[in-house]
């Protein structure tokens, strides 16, 4: 089994540098996928309310524990607060629901998914709620501030419901604002990060502030093709990009391993996903070799500041915004 190094968080807790992402893992295969990933050696699993598969992922964890593959304390389970639960009094109840869905007593890390507060949708009406208040196209915002939400997050730590807390999809200005009032500093920042979107200044800021960075969508546009985003049209997929392929051939690795090592060698954590056992093992083994600095630089030079995961990409043009 591949030995995966840890990243020491600013609260002293160790987080595996290579984990397994659960976005778009189908409900019909989620339990088996998580079970097989644990069997392959993964210990960090990155989930979210919005993924709609937390019950099934929890079943995979429970089966692995029951079969003696792993102990709960050996796992690092990550989940995220969805936008409709940003109001302070909504945070703990939904976190408890998500824990129940997972079959867990605590999350190792709980993140604010987006710095976007939307009007509350009761889970009994629709869960996960998605972006639209009516489930179709109407977007209603909430007045909840990041400070209100973060204060409730700190309460989760105090009550033992989350060991670490952090943020996702935040940019520098919001991080600076959060750090002004945070009694518990964010342990991690999760961002879209790949050679077409390097965000080096943001990575540098996080490092300077002692905040670990987790990269998602390490393979670029692959996860977003179904959304027909205009910025992906005519773009060479990273796994087929000439520079990436040349570096892979030169180093005797696959393009996916090169992309993941480019991130991990620069100190970031990664959360790739696949249902194929051979690829699971290959993606996990991305810290046992080093790329020459010239290869790191060549990959970084592909930067186009091209972001795929932003809220406006998911909204139909006729969406109605109601500011509450």
PDB file of C-alpha atoms in Angstrom:
ATOM      1  CA  UNK A   1       0.000   0.000   0.000  1.00  0.00           C
ATOM      2  CA  UNK A   2       1.260   3.471  -0.940  1.00  0.00           C
ATOM      3  CA  UNK A   3       2.405   5.618   1.971  1.00  0.00           C
ATOM      4  CA  UNK A   4       0.720   9.026   1.771  1.00  0.00           C
ATOM      5  CA  UNK A   5       2.380  11.937   3.589  1.00  0.00           C
ATOM      6  CA  UNK A   6       0.391  14.255   5.842  1.00  0.00           C
ATOM      7  CA  UNK A   7       0.070  18.003   5.878  1.00  0.00           C
ATOM      8  CA  UNK A   8       0.193  19.468   9.382  1.00  0.00           C
ATOM      9  CA  UNK A   9      -2.738  21.844   9.808  1.00  0.00           C
ATOM     10  CA  UNK A  10      -2.466  25.021  11.860  1.00  0.00           C
ATOM     11  CA  UNK A  11      -4.287  23.348  14.763  1.00  0.00           C
ATOM     12  CA  UNK A  12      -1.734  20.535  14.920  1.00  0.00           C
ATOM     13  CA  UNK A  13      -3.941  17.928  13.202  1.00  0.00           C
ATOM     14  CA  UNK A  14      -2.519  15.828  10.358  1.00  0.00           C
ATOM     15  CA  UNK A  15      -4.395  15.756   7.038  1.00  0.00           C
ATOM     16  CA  UNK A  16      -3.481  13.274   4.276  1.00  0.00           C
ATOM     17  CA  UNK A  17      -2.022  15.118   1.297  1.00  0.00           C
ATOM     18  CA  UNK A  18      -3.750  12.853  -1.223  1.00  0.00           C
ATOM     19  CA  UNK A  19      -7.438  12.149  -0.791  1.00  0.00           C
ATOM     20  CA  UNK A  20     -10.451  11.032  -2.772  1.00  0.00           C
ATOM     21  CA  UNK A  21     -13.035  13.483  -4.132  1.00  0.00           C
ATOM     22  CA  UNK A  22     -16.719  12.531  -4.060  1.00  0.00           C
ATOM     23  CA  UNK A  23     -18.248  15.126  -6.384  1.00  0.00           C
ATOM     24  CA  UNK A  24     -20.298  13.458  -9.136  1.00  0.00           C
ATOM     25  CA  UNK A  25     -19.821   9.977  -7.701  1.00  0.00           C
ATOM     26  CA  UNK A  26     -23.207   8.403  -8.498  1.00  0.00           C
ATOM     27  CA  UNK A  27     -25.470   7.217  -5.704  1.00  0.00           C
ATOM     28  CA  UNK A  28     -25.589   3.779  -7.272  1.00  0.00           C
ATOM     29  CA  UNK A  29     -21.816   3.319  -7.023  1.00  0.00           C
ATOM     30  CA  UNK A  30     -20.821   5.624  -4.150  1.00  0.00           C
ATOM     31  CA  UNK A  31     -20.763   2.991  -1.388  1.00  0.00           C
ATOM     32  CA  UNK A  32     -18.666   0.574  -3.438  1.00  0.00           C
ATOM     33  CA  UNK A  33     -16.402   3.377  -4.670  1.00  0.00           C
ATOM     34  CA  UNK A  34     -15.617   4.561  -1.140  1.00  0.00           C
ATOM     35  CA  UNK A  35     -15.106   0.996   0.056  1.00  0.00           C
ATOM     36  CA  UNK A  36     -12.738   0.209  -2.814  1.00  0.00           C
ATOM     37  CA  UNK A  37     -10.861   3.478  -2.326  1.00  0.00           C
ATOM     38  CA  UNK A  38     -10.301   2.632   1.343  1.00  0.00           C
ATOM     39  CA  UNK A  39      -9.102  -0.791   0.248  1.00  0.00           C
ATOM     40  CA  UNK A  40      -6.678   0.907  -2.161  1.00  0.00           C
ATOM     41  CA  UNK A  41      -5.251   3.023   0.650  1.00  0.00           C
ATOM     42  CA  UNK A  42      -7.194   6.299   0.592  1.00  0.00           C
ATOM     43  CA  UNK A  43      -7.937   7.767   4.001  1.00  0.00           C
ATOM     44  CA  UNK A  44      -9.244  11.254   3.184  1.00  0.00           C
ATOM     45  CA  UNK A  45     -12.665  11.551   1.556  1.00  0.00           C
ATOM     46  CA  UNK A  46     -13.940  14.912   0.396  1.00  0.00           C
ATOM     47  CA  UNK A  47     -17.739  15.132   0.429  1.00  0.00           C
ATOM     48  CA  UNK A  48     -20.442  17.792   0.605  1.00  0.00           C
ATOM     49  CA  UNK A  49     -24.128  18.264   1.190  1.00  0.00           C
ATOM     50  CA  UNK A  50     -24.519  19.406  -2.415  1.00  0.00           C
ATOM     51  CA  UNK A  51     -23.100  16.166  -3.813  1.00  0.00           C
ATOM     52  CA  UNK A  52     -26.243  14.328  -2.704  1.00  0.00           C
ATOM     53  CA  UNK A  53     -24.401  11.079  -1.940  1.00  0.00           C
ATOM     54  CA  UNK A  54     -23.409  11.360   1.708  1.00  0.00           C
ATOM     55  CA  UNK A  55     -25.678   8.523   2.856  1.00  0.00           C
ATOM     56  CA  UNK A  56     -24.153   6.116   0.349  1.00  0.00           C
ATOM     57  CA  UNK A  57     -20.591   7.290   1.029  1.00  0.00           C
ATOM     58  CA  UNK A  58     -21.218   6.695   4.715  1.00  0.00           C
ATOM     59  CA  UNK A  59     -22.377   3.175   3.923  1.00  0.00           C
ATOM     60  CA  UNK A  60     -19.067   2.525   2.201  1.00  0.00           C
ATOM     61  CA  UNK A  61     -17.189   3.782   5.249  1.00  0.00           C
ATOM     62  CA  UNK A  62     -19.300   1.689   7.615  1.00  0.00           C
ATOM     63  CA  UNK A  63     -18.715  -1.450   5.568  1.00  0.00           C
ATOM     64  CA  UNK A  64     -14.958  -0.860   5.456  1.00  0.00           C
ATOM     65  CA  UNK A  65     -14.855  -0.384   9.229  1.00  0.00           C
ATOM     66  CA  UNK A  66     -17.023  -3.460   9.819  1.00  0.00           C
ATOM     67  CA  UNK A  67     -14.734  -5.540   7.592  1.00  0.00           C
ATOM     68  CA  UNK A  68     -11.669  -4.404   9.528  1.00  0.00           C
ATOM     69  CA  UNK A  69     -10.096  -2.484   6.622  1.00  0.00           C
ATOM     70  CA  UNK A  70      -9.774   0.695   8.653  1.00  0.00           C
ATOM     71  CA  UNK A  71     -10.671   2.314  11.969  1.00  0.00           C
ATOM     72  CA  UNK A  72     -12.697   5.523  12.161  1.00  0.00           C
ATOM     73  CA  UNK A  73      -9.780   7.409  13.694  1.00  0.00           C
ATOM     74  CA  UNK A  74      -7.636   6.484  10.677  1.00  0.00           C
ATOM     75  CA  UNK A  75     -10.021   8.251   8.307  1.00  0.00           C
ATOM     76  CA  UNK A  76     -10.206  11.964   7.519  1.00  0.00           C
ATOM     77  CA  UNK A  77     -13.758  12.803   6.444  1.00  0.00           C
ATOM     78  CA  UNK A  78     -14.435  16.209   4.905  1.00  0.00           C
ATOM     79  CA  UNK A  79     -17.831  17.745   4.255  1.00  0.00           C
ATOM     80  CA  UNK A  80     -19.180  21.166   3.352  1.00  0.00           C
ATOM     81  CA  UNK A  81     -21.970  23.526   4.331  1.00  0.00           C
ATOM     82  CA  UNK A  82     -24.271  24.378   1.445  1.00  0.00           C
ATOM     83  CA  UNK A  83     -25.217  27.963   0.610  1.00  0.00           C
ATOM     84  CA  UNK A  84     -28.808  27.740   1.878  1.00  0.00           C
ATOM     85  CA  UNK A  85     -27.644  27.021   5.434  1.00  0.00           C
ATOM     86  CA  UNK A  86     -25.392  30.055   6.055  1.00  0.00           C
ATOM     87  CA  UNK A  87     -27.668  31.663   8.644  1.00  0.00           C
ATOM     88  CA  UNK A  88     -26.099  31.121  12.044  1.00  0.00           C
ATOM     89  CA  UNK A  89     -28.969  29.113  13.505  1.00  0.00           C
ATOM     90  CA  UNK A  90     -29.038  26.782  10.476  1.00  0.00           C
ATOM     91  CA  UNK A  91     -25.412  25.633  10.641  1.00  0.00           C
ATOM     92  CA  UNK A  92     -25.463  23.194  13.544  1.00  0.00           C
ATOM     93  CA  UNK A  93     -28.745  21.460  12.598  1.00  0.00           C
ATOM     94  CA  UNK A  94     -27.596  20.772   9.038  1.00  0.00           C
ATOM     95  CA  UNK A  95     -24.145  19.685  10.190  1.00  0.00           C
ATOM     96  CA  UNK A  96     -25.830  17.201  12.518  1.00  0.00           C
ATOM     97  CA  UNK A  97     -28.009  15.953   9.641  1.00  0.00           C
ATOM     98  CA  UNK A  98     -24.942  15.476   7.447  1.00  0.00           C
ATOM     99  CA  UNK A  99     -23.161  13.607  10.221  1.00  0.00           C
ATOM    100  CA  UNK A 100     -26.190  11.352  10.588  1.00  0.00           C
ATOM    101  CA  UNK A 101     -26.184  10.753   6.828  1.00  0.00           C
ATOM    102  CA  UNK A 102     -22.537   9.724   7.037  1.00  0.00           C
ATOM    103  CA  UNK A 103     -23.146   7.699  10.205  1.00  0.00           C
ATOM    104  CA  UNK A 104     -20.449   9.698  12.010  1.00  0.00           C
ATOM    105  CA  UNK A 105     -20.072  11.537  15.309  1.00  0.00           C
ATOM    106  CA  UNK A 106     -17.764  14.229  13.916  1.00  0.00           C
ATOM    107  CA  UNK A 107     -16.218  15.559  10.717  1.00  0.00           C
ATOM    108  CA  UNK A 108     -12.458  15.819  10.558  1.00  0.00           C
ATOM    109  CA  UNK A 109     -12.901  18.955   8.461  1.00  0.00           C
ATOM    110  CA  UNK A 110     -16.017  21.002   7.686  1.00  0.00           C
ATOM    111  CA  UNK A 111     -15.905  23.742   5.038  1.00  0.00           C
ATOM    112  CA  UNK A 112     -18.002  26.668   3.883  1.00  0.00           C
ATOM    113  CA  UNK A 113     -18.612  25.441   0.323  1.00  0.00           C
ATOM    114  CA  UNK A 114     -19.034  28.864  -1.340  1.00  0.00           C
ATOM    115  CA  UNK A 115     -18.948  32.431   0.000  1.00  0.00           C
ATOM    116  CA  UNK A 116     -22.530  32.724  -1.246  1.00  0.00           C
ATOM    117  CA  UNK A 117     -25.457  32.891   1.195  1.00  0.00           C
ATOM    118  CA  UNK A 118     -28.830  31.816  -0.170  1.00  0.00           C
ATOM    119  CA  UNK A 119     -32.271  31.798   1.413  1.00  0.00           C
ATOM    120  CA  UNK A 120     -33.012  28.752   3.550  1.00  0.00           C
ATOM    121  CA  UNK A 121     -34.703  25.742   1.971  1.00  0.00           C
ATOM    122  CA  UNK A 122     -35.984  23.178   4.451  1.00  0.00           C
ATOM    123  CA  UNK A 123     -34.434  19.732   3.849  1.00  0.00           C
ATOM    124  CA  UNK A 124     -37.937  18.240   3.997  1.00  0.00           C
ATOM    125  CA  UNK A 125     -38.826  20.308   0.920  1.00  0.00           C
ATOM    126  CA  UNK A 126     -35.755  19.465  -1.172  1.00  0.00           C
ATOM    127  CA  UNK A 127     -32.369  18.016  -0.289  1.00  0.00           C
ATOM    128  CA  UNK A 128     -29.828  18.825  -1.355  1.00  0.00           C
ATOM    129  CA  UNK A 129     -31.415  22.209  -2.157  1.00  0.00           C
ATOM    130  CA  UNK A 130     -29.186  23.211  -5.074  1.00  0.00           C
ATOM    131  CA  UNK A 131     -28.834  26.818  -6.208  1.00  0.00           C
ATOM    132  CA  UNK A 132     -32.463  27.658  -6.892  1.00  0.00           C
ATOM    133  CA  UNK A 133     -35.036  28.527  -4.245  1.00  0.00           C
ATOM    134  CA  UNK A 134     -37.839  27.004  -6.285  1.00  0.00           C
ATOM    135  CA  UNK A 135     -35.715  24.187  -7.685  1.00  0.00           C
ATOM    136  CA  UNK A 136     -35.956  25.667 -11.170  1.00  0.00           C
ATOM    137  CA  UNK A 137     -34.469  29.114 -11.737  1.00  0.00           C
ATOM    138  CA  UNK A 138     -35.229  31.552  -8.935  1.00  0.00           C
ATOM    139  CA  UNK A 139     -32.255  32.579  -6.801  1.00  0.00           C
ATOM    140  CA  UNK A 140     -32.876  34.222  -3.436  1.00  0.00           C
ATOM    141  CA  UNK A 141     -30.002  35.474  -1.364  1.00  0.00           C
ATOM    142  CA  UNK A 142     -29.729  35.581   2.414  1.00  0.00           C
ATOM    143  CA  UNK A 143     -28.372  38.429   4.515  1.00  0.00           C
ATOM    144  CA  UNK A 144     -26.107  36.058   6.466  1.00  0.00           C
ATOM    145  CA  UNK A 145     -22.554  37.378   6.624  1.00  0.00           C
ATOM    146  CA  UNK A 146     -19.433  35.248   6.491  1.00  0.00           C
ATOM    147  CA  UNK A 147     -18.785  36.324  10.091  1.00  0.00           C
ATOM    148  CA  UNK A 148     -22.181  34.988  11.205  1.00  0.00           C
ATOM    149  CA  UNK A 149     -21.558  31.679   9.467  1.00  0.00           C
ATOM    150  CA  UNK A 150     -17.987  31.373  10.738  1.00  0.00           C
ATOM    151  CA  UNK A 151     -19.036  32.064  14.337  1.00  0.00           C
ATOM    152  CA  UNK A 152     -21.458  29.140  14.028  1.00  0.00           C
ATOM    153  CA  UNK A 153     -18.617  27.040  12.579  1.00  0.00           C
ATOM    154  CA  UNK A 154     -16.508  27.799  15.634  1.00  0.00           C
ATOM    155  CA  UNK A 155     -19.408  26.481  17.702  1.00  0.00           C
ATOM    156  CA  UNK A 156     -19.160  23.158  15.842  1.00  0.00           C
ATOM    157  CA  UNK A 157     -15.547  22.819  16.976  1.00  0.00           C
ATOM    158  CA  UNK A 158     -16.455  23.696  20.550  1.00  0.00           C
ATOM    159  CA  UNK A 159     -19.167  21.000  20.546  1.00  0.00           C
ATOM    160  CA  UNK A 160     -16.902  18.359  18.984  1.00  0.00           C
ATOM    161  CA  UNK A 161     -18.912  18.112  15.764  1.00  0.00           C
ATOM    162  CA  UNK A 162     -15.914  19.174  13.662  1.00  0.00           C
ATOM    163  CA  UNK A 163     -12.235  18.835  14.508  1.00  0.00           C
ATOM    164  CA  UNK A 164     -11.149  21.408  11.935  1.00  0.00           C
ATOM    165  CA  UNK A 165     -12.985  24.078   9.959  1.00  0.00           C
ATOM    166  CA  UNK A 166     -12.109  25.822   6.738  1.00  0.00           C
ATOM    167  CA  UNK A 167     -13.358  27.492   3.587  1.00  0.00           C
ATOM    168  CA  UNK A 168     -13.718  26.722  -0.098  1.00  0.00           C
ATOM    169  CA  UNK A 169     -13.821  28.953  -3.171  1.00  0.00           C
ATOM    170  CA  UNK A 170     -12.672  32.022  -1.210  1.00  0.00           C
ATOM    171  CA  UNK A 171     -10.403  34.621  -2.747  1.00  0.00           C
ATOM    172  CA  UNK A 172      -7.794  36.770  -0.996  1.00  0.00           C
ATOM    173  CA  UNK A 173     -10.044  39.637   0.086  1.00  0.00           C
ATOM    174  CA  UNK A 174     -12.522  37.340   1.813  1.00  0.00           C
ATOM    175  CA  UNK A 175      -9.709  35.440   3.505  1.00  0.00           C
ATOM    176  CA  UNK A 176      -8.263  38.681   4.864  1.00  0.00           C
ATOM    177  CA  UNK A 177     -11.702  39.710   6.125  1.00  0.00           C
ATOM    178  CA  UNK A 178     -12.288  36.332   7.785  1.00  0.00           C
ATOM    179  CA  UNK A 179      -8.928  36.433   9.534  1.00  0.00           C
ATOM    180  CA  UNK A 180      -9.834  39.789  11.153  1.00  0.00           C
ATOM    181  CA  UNK A 181     -12.537  38.265  13.356  1.00  0.00           C
ATOM    182  CA  UNK A 182     -11.900  34.506  13.377  1.00  0.00           C
ATOM    183  CA  UNK A 183     -11.290  33.126  16.869  1.00  0.00           C
ATOM    184  CA  UNK A 184     -10.437  29.827  15.184  1.00  0.00           C
ATOM    185  CA  UNK A 185      -8.412  30.400  12.040  1.00  0.00           C
ATOM    186  CA  UNK A 186      -9.411  28.424   8.951  1.00  0.00           C
ATOM    187  CA  UNK A 187      -7.313  25.266   8.747  1.00  0.00           C
ATOM    188  CA  UNK A 188      -7.676  24.849   5.002  1.00  0.00           C
ATOM    189  CA  UNK A 189      -8.661  26.636   1.820  1.00  0.00           C
ATOM    190  CA  UNK A 190     -10.031  24.478  -0.987  1.00  0.00           C
ATOM    191  CA  UNK A 191      -9.825  25.966  -4.479  1.00  0.00           C
ATOM    192  CA  UNK A 192     -10.063  25.046  -8.125  1.00  0.00           C
ATOM    193  CA  UNK A 193      -6.426  24.597  -9.068  1.00  0.00           C
ATOM    194  CA  UNK A 194      -4.855  23.217 -12.244  1.00  0.00           C
ATOM    195  CA  UNK A 195      -2.311  24.430 -14.818  1.00  0.00           C
ATOM    196  CA  UNK A 196      -4.957  26.552 -16.550  1.00  0.00           C
ATOM    197  CA  UNK A 197      -5.789  28.206 -13.186  1.00  0.00           C
ATOM    198  CA  UNK A 198      -2.652  28.344 -11.032  1.00  0.00           C
ATOM    199  CA  UNK A 199      -3.717  31.118  -8.602  1.00  0.00           C
ATOM    200  CA  UNK A 200      -0.157  31.333  -7.292  1.00  0.00           C
ATOM    201  CA  UNK A 201      -0.672  34.598  -5.391  1.00  0.00           C
ATOM    202  CA  UNK A 202      -3.631  33.109  -3.520  1.00  0.00           C
ATOM    203  CA  UNK A 203      -1.619  29.963  -2.756  1.00  0.00           C
ATOM    204  CA  UNK A 204       1.223  32.147  -1.477  1.00  0.00           C
ATOM    205  CA  UNK A 205      -1.144  34.131   0.732  1.00  0.00           C
ATOM    206  CA  UNK A 206      -2.623  30.997   2.257  1.00  0.00           C
ATOM    207  CA  UNK A 207       0.840  29.630   2.945  1.00  0.00           C
ATOM    208  CA  UNK A 208       1.919  32.887   4.571  1.00  0.00           C
ATOM    209  CA  UNK A 209      -1.134  32.736   6.836  1.00  0.00           C
ATOM    210  CA  UNK A 210      -0.581  29.093   7.758  1.00  0.00           C
ATOM    211  CA  UNK A 211      -3.634  27.861   5.851  1.00  0.00           C
ATOM    212  CA  UNK A 212      -3.261  24.566   3.974  1.00  0.00           C
ATOM    213  CA  UNK A 213      -4.511  24.570   0.377  1.00  0.00           C
ATOM    214  CA  UNK A 214      -6.425  21.700  -1.211  1.00  0.00           C
ATOM    215  CA  UNK A 215      -6.692  21.630  -4.995  1.00  0.00           C
ATOM    216  CA  UNK A 216      -9.809  20.325  -6.690  1.00  0.00           C
ATOM    217  CA  UNK A 217     -10.385  19.748 -10.408  1.00  0.00           C
ATOM    218  CA  UNK A 218      -6.698  18.947 -10.848  1.00  0.00           C
ATOM    219  CA  UNK A 219      -7.407  17.652 -14.361  1.00  0.00           C
ATOM    220  CA  UNK A 220      -9.025  20.888 -15.512  1.00  0.00           C
ATOM    221  CA  UNK A 221     -12.224  20.931 -17.516  1.00  0.00           C
ATOM    222  CA  UNK A 222     -12.998  17.191 -17.350  1.00  0.00           C
ATOM    223  CA  UNK A 223     -15.467  17.585 -14.478  1.00  0.00           C
ATOM    224  CA  UNK A 224     -17.269  20.442 -16.184  1.00  0.00           C
ATOM    225  CA  UNK A 225     -17.780  19.199 -19.749  1.00  0.00           C
ATOM    226  CA  UNK A 226     -21.435  18.368 -19.125  1.00  0.00           C
ATOM    227  CA  UNK A 227     -22.164  22.034 -18.381  1.00  0.00           C
ATOM    228  CA  UNK A 228     -21.124  23.093 -21.913  1.00  0.00           C
ATOM    229  CA  UNK A 229     -19.161  26.033 -20.557  1.00  0.00           C
ATOM    230  CA  UNK A 230     -18.051  28.380 -23.308  1.00  0.00           C
ATOM    231  CA  UNK A 231     -14.559  28.780 -21.877  1.00  0.00           C
ATOM    232  CA  UNK A 232     -13.904  25.054 -22.396  1.00  0.00           C
ATOM    233  CA  UNK A 233     -14.695  25.147 -26.115  1.00  0.00           C
ATOM    234  CA  UNK A 234     -11.615  24.561 -28.254  1.00  0.00           C
ATOM    235  CA  UNK A 235      -9.474  24.061 -25.168  1.00  0.00           C
ATOM    236  CA  UNK A 236      -7.049  21.137 -25.186  1.00  0.00           C
ATOM    237  CA  UNK A 237      -7.878  18.891 -22.200  1.00  0.00           C
ATOM    238  CA  UNK A 238      -4.967  18.862 -19.764  1.00  0.00           C
ATOM    239  CA  UNK A 239      -4.519  15.098 -19.998  1.00  0.00           C
ATOM    240  CA  UNK A 240      -3.932  15.564 -23.736  1.00  0.00           C
ATOM    241  CA  UNK A 241      -1.921  18.794 -23.535  1.00  0.00           C
ATOM    242  CA  UNK A 242       1.492  18.552 -25.250  1.00  0.00           C
ATOM    243  CA  UNK A 243       3.549  19.892 -22.346  1.00  0.00           C
ATOM    244  CA  UNK A 244       1.845  17.572 -19.853  1.00  0.00           C
ATOM    245  CA  UNK A 245       2.289  14.561 -22.137  1.00  0.00           C
ATOM    246  CA  UNK A 246       5.952  15.415 -22.733  1.00  0.00           C
ATOM    247  CA  UNK A 247       6.665  15.740 -19.003  1.00  0.00           C
ATOM    248  CA  UNK A 248       4.854  12.467 -18.360  1.00  0.00           C
ATOM    249  CA  UNK A 249       6.855  10.607 -21.005  1.00  0.00           C
ATOM    250  CA  UNK A 250      10.118  12.116 -19.813  1.00  0.00           C
ATOM    251  CA  UNK A 251       9.478  11.052 -16.207  1.00  0.00           C
ATOM    252  CA  UNK A 252       7.897   7.679 -16.950  1.00  0.00           C
ATOM    253  CA  UNK A 253       4.565   8.667 -15.406  1.00  0.00           C
ATOM    254  CA  UNK A 254       1.004   9.142 -16.609  1.00  0.00           C
ATOM    255  CA  UNK A 255      -0.344  12.622 -17.390  1.00  0.00           C
ATOM    256  CA  UNK A 256      -2.687  12.384 -14.401  1.00  0.00           C
ATOM    257  CA  UNK A 257       0.208  11.539 -12.079  1.00  0.00           C
ATOM    258  CA  UNK A 258       2.170  14.487 -13.449  1.00  0.00           C
ATOM    259  CA  UNK A 259      -0.718  16.884 -12.841  1.00  0.00           C
ATOM    260  CA  UNK A 260      -1.178  15.647  -9.288  1.00  0.00           C
ATOM    261  CA  UNK A 261       2.553  15.709  -8.552  1.00  0.00           C
ATOM    262  CA  UNK A 262       2.804  19.262  -9.920  1.00  0.00           C
ATOM    263  CA  UNK A 263       0.362  20.253  -7.177  1.00  0.00           C
ATOM    264  CA  UNK A 264       1.630  18.080  -4.324  1.00  0.00           C
ATOM    265  CA  UNK A 265       5.282  18.932  -4.972  1.00  0.00           C
ATOM    266  CA  UNK A 266       4.326  22.580  -4.512  1.00  0.00           C
ATOM    267  CA  UNK A 267       2.777  21.773  -1.125  1.00  0.00           C
ATOM    268  CA  UNK A 268      -0.915  21.451  -2.000  1.00  0.00           C
ATOM    269  CA  UNK A 269      -3.243  18.589  -1.125  1.00  0.00           C
ATOM    270  CA  UNK A 270      -5.219  16.904  -3.945  1.00  0.00           C
ATOM    271  CA  UNK A 271      -8.516  15.004  -4.112  1.00  0.00           C
ATOM    272  CA  UNK A 272      -8.771  13.134  -7.448  1.00  0.00           C
ATOM    273  CA  UNK A 273     -11.468  10.572  -8.065  1.00  0.00           C
ATOM    274  CA  UNK A 274     -12.007   7.517 -10.259  1.00  0.00           C
ATOM    275  CA  UNK A 275     -13.928   4.253 -10.085  1.00  0.00           C
ATOM    276  CA  UNK A 276     -11.140   2.238 -11.737  1.00  0.00           C
ATOM    277  CA  UNK A 277      -8.906   0.371  -9.241  1.00  0.00           C
ATOM    278  CA  UNK A 278      -5.724   0.731 -11.318  1.00  0.00           C
ATOM    279  CA  UNK A 279      -6.228   4.492 -11.630  1.00  0.00           C
ATOM    280  CA  UNK A 280      -7.045   4.731  -7.925  1.00  0.00           C
ATOM    281  CA  UNK A 281      -3.641   3.269  -7.137  1.00  0.00           C
ATOM    282  CA  UNK A 282      -1.838   5.450  -9.684  1.00  0.00           C
ATOM    283  CA  UNK A 283      -3.504   8.639  -8.396  1.00  0.00           C
ATOM    284  CA  UNK A 284      -2.555   7.749  -4.831  1.00  0.00           C
ATOM    285  CA  UNK A 285       1.099   7.283  -5.755  1.00  0.00           C
ATOM    286  CA  UNK A 286       1.928  10.902  -6.553  1.00  0.00           C
ATOM    287  CA  UNK A 287       4.341  11.802  -3.775  1.00  0.00           C
ATOM    288  CA  UNK A 288       6.980   9.084  -4.240  1.00  0.00           C
ATOM    289  CA  UNK A 289       8.760  10.871  -7.095  1.00  0.00           C
ATOM    290  CA  UNK A 290       9.848  14.429  -7.869  1.00  0.00           C
ATOM    291  CA  UNK A 291       9.551  16.401 -11.076  1.00  0.00           C
ATOM    292  CA  UNK A 292      12.558  18.523 -12.113  1.00  0.00           C
ATOM    293  CA  UNK A 293      12.035  22.225 -11.430  1.00  0.00           C
ATOM    294  CA  UNK A 294      12.033  22.989 -15.142  1.00  0.00           C
ATOM    295  CA  UNK A 295       9.057  20.675 -15.571  1.00  0.00           C
ATOM    296  CA  UNK A 296       7.214  22.341 -12.673  1.00  0.00           C
ATOM    297  CA  UNK A 297       7.900  25.729 -14.276  1.00  0.00           C
ATOM    298  CA  UNK A 298       6.800  24.566 -17.734  1.00  0.00           C
ATOM    299  CA  UNK A 299       3.494  23.294 -16.358  1.00  0.00           C
ATOM    300  CA  UNK A 300       2.905  26.477 -14.346  1.00  0.00           C
ATOM    301  CA  UNK A 301       3.520  28.502 -17.517  1.00  0.00           C
ATOM    302  CA  UNK A 302       0.315  27.032 -18.991  1.00  0.00           C
ATOM    303  CA  UNK A 303      -1.690  29.338 -16.697  1.00  0.00           C
ATOM    304  CA  UNK A 304      -4.621  31.073 -18.431  1.00  0.00           C
ATOM    305  CA  UNK A 305      -6.479  32.219 -15.298  1.00  0.00           C
ATOM    306  CA  UNK A 306      -9.308  30.071 -16.633  1.00  0.00           C
ATOM    307  CA  UNK A 307     -11.903  29.258 -13.985  1.00  0.00           C
ATOM    308  CA  UNK A 308     -14.616  26.667 -14.538  1.00  0.00           C
ATOM    309  CA  UNK A 309     -16.276  26.461 -11.129  1.00  0.00           C
ATOM    310  CA  UNK A 310     -18.027  29.751 -10.522  1.00  0.00           C
ATOM    311  CA  UNK A 311     -21.697  30.187  -9.619  1.00  0.00           C
ATOM    312  CA  UNK A 312     -22.649  32.096 -12.764  1.00  0.00           C
ATOM    313  CA  UNK A 313     -21.701  29.091 -14.877  1.00  0.00           C
ATOM    314  CA  UNK A 314     -24.585  27.088 -13.417  1.00  0.00           C
ATOM    315  CA  UNK A 315     -27.328  29.677 -13.832  1.00  0.00           C
ATOM    316  CA  UNK A 316     -29.567  29.879 -16.900  1.00  0.00           C
ATOM    317  CA  UNK A 317     -29.528  33.378 -18.396  1.00  0.00           C
ATOM    318  CA  UNK A 318     -33.168  33.880 -17.428  1.00  0.00           C
ATOM    319  CA  UNK A 319     -32.523  33.110 -13.727  1.00  0.00           C
ATOM    320  CA  UNK A 320     -34.254  35.564 -11.428  1.00  0.00           C
ATOM    321  CA  UNK A 321     -32.223  36.946  -8.550  1.00  0.00           C
ATOM    322  CA  UNK A 322     -34.233  38.131  -5.526  1.00  0.00           C
ATOM    323  CA  UNK A 323     -32.141  39.963  -2.971  1.00  0.00           C
ATOM    324  CA  UNK A 324     -33.675  39.477   0.482  1.00  0.00           C
TER     325      UNK A 324
END
